[in-house]
Amino acid sequence: MAEIQSVCVGEVEMEYARFGSGAKIFVIIPGLSLRSVMVSASSVETAYKIFKEDYTVYLFDRRKNMPAVYSVAEMARDTAAAMKALGLEHADILGTSQGGMIAQHIAIENPELVNRLVLASSSSKAEPLQLSVIGNWAALARAGRSEDLVGDFIDNAFTPSFVQRYRRALLMMYKNLTAEELLRFAITAEACAGIDTYDNLHKIQCPTFVIGAALDHVVTYEASVKIAEKLKSAGAPCEFFTYEENGHAVFDEAKDYKERILDFLRRI
């Protein structure tokens, strides 16, 4: 069962969940979440159970004592500091959505921490649609309009067929958001507008697997394409895969998502 612990580095306290018993280290940096990912740590453990033999898995949350303005670069520095405090060097890192933005910064600024990198449904520079969709989420959170936020979050992150099947469960998952949860979400959502790693992607030289979703209505499919093309043009060992029928939350929708990532990590 996933152990939820916390690590403190200076004034920064960060929670993480740990599971698996493998010799290698696998770090998951999740995207924007309406609730702390620690609430669903057991579900993440179940979803990534095929990693538990090869890896000891660390799922990181954002810092607890979050400042009023918190950039993606600062999130990356805090996550990197937490990894160093826990002795997690040469890790295989999966970053999804905003987590992928954070992972890019870590790979650029702290290459010694990263063995191999997986970037899913992420961006290196905010596309117009990303600014619109995530900006609206932040505004709804700031206004305390939790029901409107949850509805818009679900409708944009998932494909219509998935929402039709699981809408009730998703609504229950995000029911009764607190004022503190809305504030944390607003702060993290606002940070996405400032992502700007594109011109430094050439510094990422570790093997990288980029996953894009053709129906991504949040950060856009084009954002994933640009990351992969930039990495390849810089001579980095990079593979790119497209999920043609999935949206932004392909990590929750595609049945073979985890197997595909593990296959990449075992091959490269």
Tab-separated table of C-alpha atoms in Angstrom:
chain	number	residue	atom	x	y	z
A	1	MET	CA	0.000	0.000	0.000
A	2	ALA	CA	1.254	3.502	-0.855
A	3	GLU	CA	3.011	5.235	2.035
A	4	ILE	CA	2.309	8.963	2.250
A	5	GLN	CA	5.202	10.891	3.756
A	6	SER	CA	6.596	14.400	3.648
A	7	VAL	CA	10.013	15.885	3.050
A	8	CYS	CA	11.179	19.296	4.233
A	9	VAL	CA	13.887	21.339	2.547
A	10	GLY	CA	14.320	24.702	4.223
A	11	GLU	CA	10.886	26.309	4.387
A	12	VAL	CA	9.438	23.972	1.762
A	13	GLU	CA	7.386	20.970	2.837
A	14	MET	CA	6.246	18.539	0.157
A	15	GLU	CA	4.173	15.380	0.468
A	16	TYR	CA	4.856	12.311	-1.610
A	17	ALA	CA	3.546	8.766	-1.897
A	18	ARG	CA	5.937	5.842	-2.181
A	19	PHE	CA	5.209	2.331	-3.405
A	20	GLY	CA	6.936	-0.585	-5.102
A	21	SER	CA	10.136	-2.412	-4.210
A	22	GLY	CA	12.238	-2.310	-7.384
A	23	ALA	CA	15.873	-1.246	-7.466
A	24	LYS	CA	15.269	1.585	-9.943
A	25	ILE	CA	13.582	4.897	-9.171
A	26	PHE	CA	10.464	6.083	-11.000
A	27	VAL	CA	9.183	9.585	-10.225
A	28	ILE	CA	5.686	10.693	-11.209
A	29	ILE	CA	5.024	14.436	-11.359
A	30	PRO	CA	1.293	14.881	-11.974
A	31	GLY	CA	-0.480	17.730	-13.693
A	32	LEU	CA	-3.004	20.195	-12.343
A	33	SER	CA	-5.307	18.642	-9.801
A	34	LEU	CA	-8.424	20.046	-8.182
A	35	ARG	CA	-7.508	18.028	-5.088
A	36	SER	CA	-4.187	16.926	-3.682
A	37	VAL	CA	-2.940	13.860	-5.542
A	38	MET	CA	-2.274	12.304	-2.148
A	39	VAL	CA	-6.035	11.758	-1.842
A	40	SER	CA	-5.874	9.388	-4.803
A	41	ALA	CA	-2.452	7.863	-4.082
A	42	SER	CA	-3.883	4.351	-3.711
A	43	SER	CA	-5.590	4.667	-7.105
A	44	VAL	CA	-2.308	5.806	-8.676
A	45	GLU	CA	-0.571	2.814	-7.115
A	46	THR	CA	-3.153	0.498	-8.657
A	47	ALA	CA	-2.846	2.203	-12.046
A	48	TYR	CA	0.962	1.837	-12.023
A	49	LYS	CA	1.142	-1.596	-10.407
A	50	ILE	CA	3.148	-3.015	-13.332
A	51	PHE	CA	6.017	-0.705	-12.323
A	52	LYS	CA	6.274	-2.031	-8.767
A	53	GLU	CA	8.608	-4.944	-9.499
A	54	ASP	CA	11.175	-2.922	-11.486
A	55	TYR	CA	10.833	0.337	-9.569
A	56	THR	CA	10.346	2.066	-6.292
A	57	VAL	CA	7.820	4.731	-7.313
A	58	TYR	CA	7.577	8.254	-5.901
A	59	LEU	CA	4.475	10.358	-6.600
A	60	PHE	CA	5.086	14.004	-5.728
A	61	ASP	CA	2.542	16.650	-4.792
A	62	ARG	CA	3.227	20.405	-4.978
A	63	ARG	CA	4.603	22.096	-1.864
A	64	LYS	CA	2.238	22.519	1.082
A	65	ASN	CA	3.062	26.084	2.122
A	66	MET	CA	2.442	27.498	-1.342
A	67	PRO	CA	3.246	31.184	-2.022
A	68	ALA	CA	0.668	33.507	-3.572
A	69	VAL	CA	2.540	33.421	-6.875
A	70	TYR	CA	4.292	30.160	-7.717
A	71	SER	CA	5.937	29.680	-11.102
A	72	VAL	CA	6.552	26.377	-12.875
A	73	ALA	CA	10.292	27.020	-12.563
A	74	GLU	CA	9.899	27.364	-8.785
A	75	MET	CA	7.833	24.170	-8.661
A	76	ALA	CA	10.670	22.417	-10.482
A	77	ARG	CA	13.304	23.763	-8.097
A	78	ASP	CA	11.255	22.609	-5.102
A	79	THR	CA	10.666	19.163	-6.593
A	80	ALA	CA	14.341	18.809	-7.493
A	81	ALA	CA	15.320	19.805	-3.949
A	82	ALA	CA	12.916	17.213	-2.542
A	83	MET	CA	14.389	14.541	-4.835
A	84	LYS	CA	17.923	15.430	-3.726
A	85	ALA	CA	16.897	15.335	-0.059
A	86	LEU	CA	15.512	11.828	-0.608
A	87	GLY	CA	18.594	10.713	-2.533
A	88	LEU	CA	16.714	10.209	-5.793
A	89	GLU	CA	19.355	10.609	-8.482
A	90	HIS	CA	19.310	9.099	-11.982
A	91	ALA	CA	15.548	8.602	-11.785
A	92	ASP	CA	13.209	7.820	-14.622
A	93	ILE	CA	10.683	10.659	-14.556
A	94	LEU	CA	7.141	10.832	-15.899
A	95	GLY	CA	5.643	14.318	-16.101
A	96	THR	CA	2.042	14.722	-17.216
A	97	SER	CA	0.597	18.084	-18.295
A	98	GLN	CA	1.971	20.685	-15.850
A	99	GLY	CA	4.042	17.879	-14.380
A	100	GLY	CA	5.720	17.602	-17.776
A	101	MET	CA	6.505	21.311	-17.650
A	102	ILE	CA	8.115	20.798	-14.245
A	103	ALA	CA	10.008	17.741	-15.508
A	104	GLN	CA	11.422	19.738	-18.430
A	105	HIS	CA	12.860	22.305	-16.030
A	106	ILE	CA	14.375	19.561	-13.873
A	107	ALA	CA	15.980	17.858	-16.879
A	108	ILE	CA	17.384	21.186	-18.095
A	109	GLU	CA	18.647	22.480	-14.748
A	110	ASN	CA	19.436	19.233	-12.910
A	111	PRO	CA	20.359	16.639	-15.549
A	112	GLU	CA	22.047	14.472	-12.915
A	113	LEU	CA	18.616	13.713	-11.452
A	114	VAL	CA	17.184	12.364	-14.702
A	115	ASN	CA	18.007	9.044	-16.318
A	116	ARG	CA	15.111	8.899	-18.775
A	117	LEU	CA	12.189	11.255	-19.288
A	118	VAL	CA	8.555	10.809	-20.305
A	119	LEU	CA	6.551	13.926	-21.198
A	120	ALA	CA	2.820	13.405	-21.708
A	121	SER	CA	0.201	15.974	-22.755
A	122	SER	CA	2.590	18.791	-21.966
A	123	SER	CA	3.891	22.029	-23.473
A	124	SER	CA	7.104	24.035	-23.554
A	125	LYS	CA	5.383	27.335	-24.334
A	126	ALA	CA	1.747	28.205	-23.746
A	127	GLU	CA	-0.409	27.836	-26.846
A	128	PRO	CA	-3.399	30.224	-27.236
A	129	LEU	CA	-5.886	27.471	-26.367
A	130	GLN	CA	-3.925	26.600	-23.227
A	131	LEU	CA	-4.008	30.219	-22.109
A	132	SER	CA	-7.754	30.357	-22.683
A	133	VAL	CA	-8.782	27.049	-21.109
A	134	ILE	CA	-6.465	27.001	-18.091
A	135	GLY	CA	-6.873	30.752	-17.630
A	136	ASN	CA	-10.620	30.223	-17.377
A	137	TRP	CA	-10.109	27.474	-14.807
A	138	ALA	CA	-7.997	29.795	-12.698
A	139	ALA	CA	-10.610	32.568	-12.919
A	140	LEU	CA	-13.417	30.205	-11.907
A	141	ALA	CA	-11.354	28.978	-8.947
A	142	ARG	CA	-10.597	32.560	-7.871
A	143	ALA	CA	-14.306	33.369	-8.045
A	144	GLY	CA	-15.207	30.341	-5.926
A	145	ARG	CA	-17.374	28.888	-8.687
A	146	SER	CA	-16.460	25.299	-7.907
A	147	GLU	CA	-19.317	23.588	-9.762
A	148	ASP	CA	-18.609	25.518	-12.959
A	149	LEU	CA	-14.893	24.796	-12.571
A	150	VAL	CA	-15.388	21.069	-12.092
A	151	GLY	CA	-17.733	20.850	-15.070
A	152	ASP	CA	-15.389	22.753	-17.368
A	153	PHE	CA	-12.344	20.835	-16.106
A	154	ILE	CA	-13.981	17.488	-16.849
A	155	ASP	CA	-15.352	18.519	-20.253
A	156	ASN	CA	-12.005	19.833	-21.491
A	157	ALA	CA	-9.644	17.261	-19.985
A	158	PHE	CA	-11.539	14.165	-21.110
A	159	THR	CA	-13.093	13.036	-24.372
A	160	PRO	CA	-16.929	13.145	-24.625
A	161	SER	CA	-17.192	9.347	-24.697
A	162	PHE	CA	-15.172	9.029	-21.485
A	163	VAL	CA	-17.173	11.777	-19.785
A	164	GLN	CA	-20.437	10.130	-20.799
A	165	ARG	CA	-19.316	6.929	-19.140
A	166	TYR	CA	-17.658	8.295	-15.999
A	167	ARG	CA	-19.140	11.765	-15.411
A	168	ARG	CA	-20.905	10.827	-12.185
A	169	ALA	CA	-17.731	9.316	-10.696
A	170	LEU	CA	-15.676	12.345	-11.746
A	171	LEU	CA	-18.179	14.739	-10.207
A	172	MET	CA	-18.093	12.772	-6.953
A	173	MET	CA	-14.284	12.859	-6.944
A	174	TYR	CA	-14.293	16.653	-6.997
A	175	LYS	CA	-17.344	17.262	-4.834
A	176	ASN	CA	-17.281	19.940	-2.109
A	177	LEU	CA	-13.975	21.587	-2.945
A	178	THR	CA	-12.774	23.754	-0.078
A	179	ALA	CA	-11.676	27.383	-0.324
A	180	GLU	CA	-8.096	26.256	0.320
A	181	GLU	CA	-8.274	23.706	-2.507
A	182	LEU	CA	-9.651	26.307	-4.897
A	183	LEU	CA	-6.881	28.746	-3.991
A	184	ARG	CA	-4.132	26.157	-4.469
A	185	PHE	CA	-5.618	25.188	-7.809
A	186	ALA	CA	-5.816	28.819	-8.940
A	187	ILE	CA	-2.168	29.443	-8.036
A	188	THR	CA	-0.918	26.344	-9.853
A	189	ALA	CA	-3.172	26.931	-12.870
A	190	GLU	CA	-1.983	30.522	-13.261
A	191	ALA	CA	1.612	29.283	-13.379
A	192	CYS	CA	0.985	27.414	-16.645
A	193	ALA	CA	0.833	30.666	-18.603
A	194	GLY	CA	4.487	31.305	-17.826
A	195	ILE	CA	5.944	28.026	-19.121
A	196	ASP	CA	8.853	28.876	-21.418
A	197	THR	CA	11.343	26.037	-21.811
A	198	TYR	CA	11.253	25.717	-25.609
A	199	ASP	CA	14.516	27.551	-26.314
A	200	ASN	CA	16.317	25.425	-23.719
A	201	LEU	CA	15.010	22.007	-24.756
A	202	HIS	CA	18.289	21.343	-26.576
A	203	LYS	CA	19.873	20.970	-23.132
A	204	ILE	CA	17.832	17.802	-22.545
A	205	GLN	CA	20.022	14.990	-23.816
A	206	CYS	CA	18.618	12.034	-21.887
A	207	PRO	CA	16.371	9.526	-23.709
A	208	THR	CA	12.904	11.072	-23.867
A	209	PHE	CA	9.486	9.676	-24.752
A	210	VAL	CA	6.940	12.320	-25.763
A	211	ILE	CA	3.268	11.337	-25.744
A	212	GLY	CA	0.697	13.505	-27.483
A	213	ALA	CA	-3.084	13.229	-27.722
A	214	ALA	CA	-4.673	14.299	-31.000
A	215	LEU	CA	-7.829	15.476	-29.220
A	216	ASP	CA	-6.040	17.472	-26.518
A	217	HIS	CA	-8.210	20.538	-25.856
A	218	VAL	CA	-6.090	21.869	-23.007
A	219	VAL	CA	-2.394	22.244	-23.918
A	220	THR	CA	-3.028	21.073	-27.537
A	221	TYR	CA	-1.513	18.254	-29.566
A	222	GLU	CA	0.686	20.769	-31.396
A	223	ALA	CA	2.505	21.517	-28.140
A	224	SER	CA	3.609	17.879	-27.868
A	225	VAL	CA	4.696	17.846	-31.510
A	226	LYS	CA	6.842	20.935	-30.957
A	227	ILE	CA	8.593	19.378	-27.957
A	228	ALA	CA	9.413	16.194	-29.872
A	229	GLU	CA	10.612	18.029	-32.969
A	230	LYS	CA	12.808	20.368	-30.914
A	231	LEU	CA	14.407	17.483	-29.018
A	232	LYS	CA	15.048	15.536	-32.203
A	233	SER	CA	16.552	18.553	-33.959
A	234	ALA	CA	18.969	18.934	-31.041
A	235	GLY	CA	20.120	15.345	-31.495
A	236	ALA	CA	18.518	13.985	-28.338
A	237	PRO	CA	17.330	10.352	-28.363
A	238	CYS	CA	13.597	11.003	-28.571
A	239	GLU	CA	10.573	8.873	-29.423
A	240	PHE	CA	7.124	10.293	-30.110
A	241	PHE	CA	3.761	8.554	-29.946
A	242	THR	CA	0.315	9.906	-30.747
A	243	TYR	CA	-2.946	8.706	-29.252
A	244	GLU	CA	-5.315	9.544	-32.080
A	245	GLU	CA	-8.620	9.101	-30.224
A	246	ASN	CA	-7.791	10.472	-26.794
A	247	GLY	CA	-7.823	13.891	-25.153
A	248	HIS	CA	-5.629	15.690	-22.656
A	249	ALA	CA	-6.156	13.120	-19.884
A	250	VAL	CA	-4.933	10.272	-22.068
A	251	PHE	CA	-3.077	8.996	-18.981
A	252	ASP	CA	-6.481	8.115	-17.496
A	253	GLU	CA	-8.223	7.072	-20.708
A	254	ALA	CA	-5.831	4.906	-22.754
A	255	LYS	CA	-5.699	1.305	-21.540
A	256	ASP	CA	-2.162	0.689	-22.813
A	257	TYR	CA	-0.677	3.965	-21.553
A	258	LYS	CA	1.293	2.517	-18.632
A	259	GLU	CA	2.431	-0.529	-20.601
A	260	ARG	CA	3.681	1.700	-23.414
A	261	ILE	CA	5.746	3.808	-21.003
A	262	LEU	CA	7.200	0.766	-19.252
A	263	ASP	CA	8.084	-0.772	-22.613
A	264	PHE	CA	10.001	2.397	-23.559
A	265	LEU	CA	11.881	2.412	-20.258
A	266	ARG	CA	12.804	-1.265	-20.589
A	267	ARG	CA	13.950	-0.914	-24.223
A	268	ILE	CA	16.009	2.271	-23.963
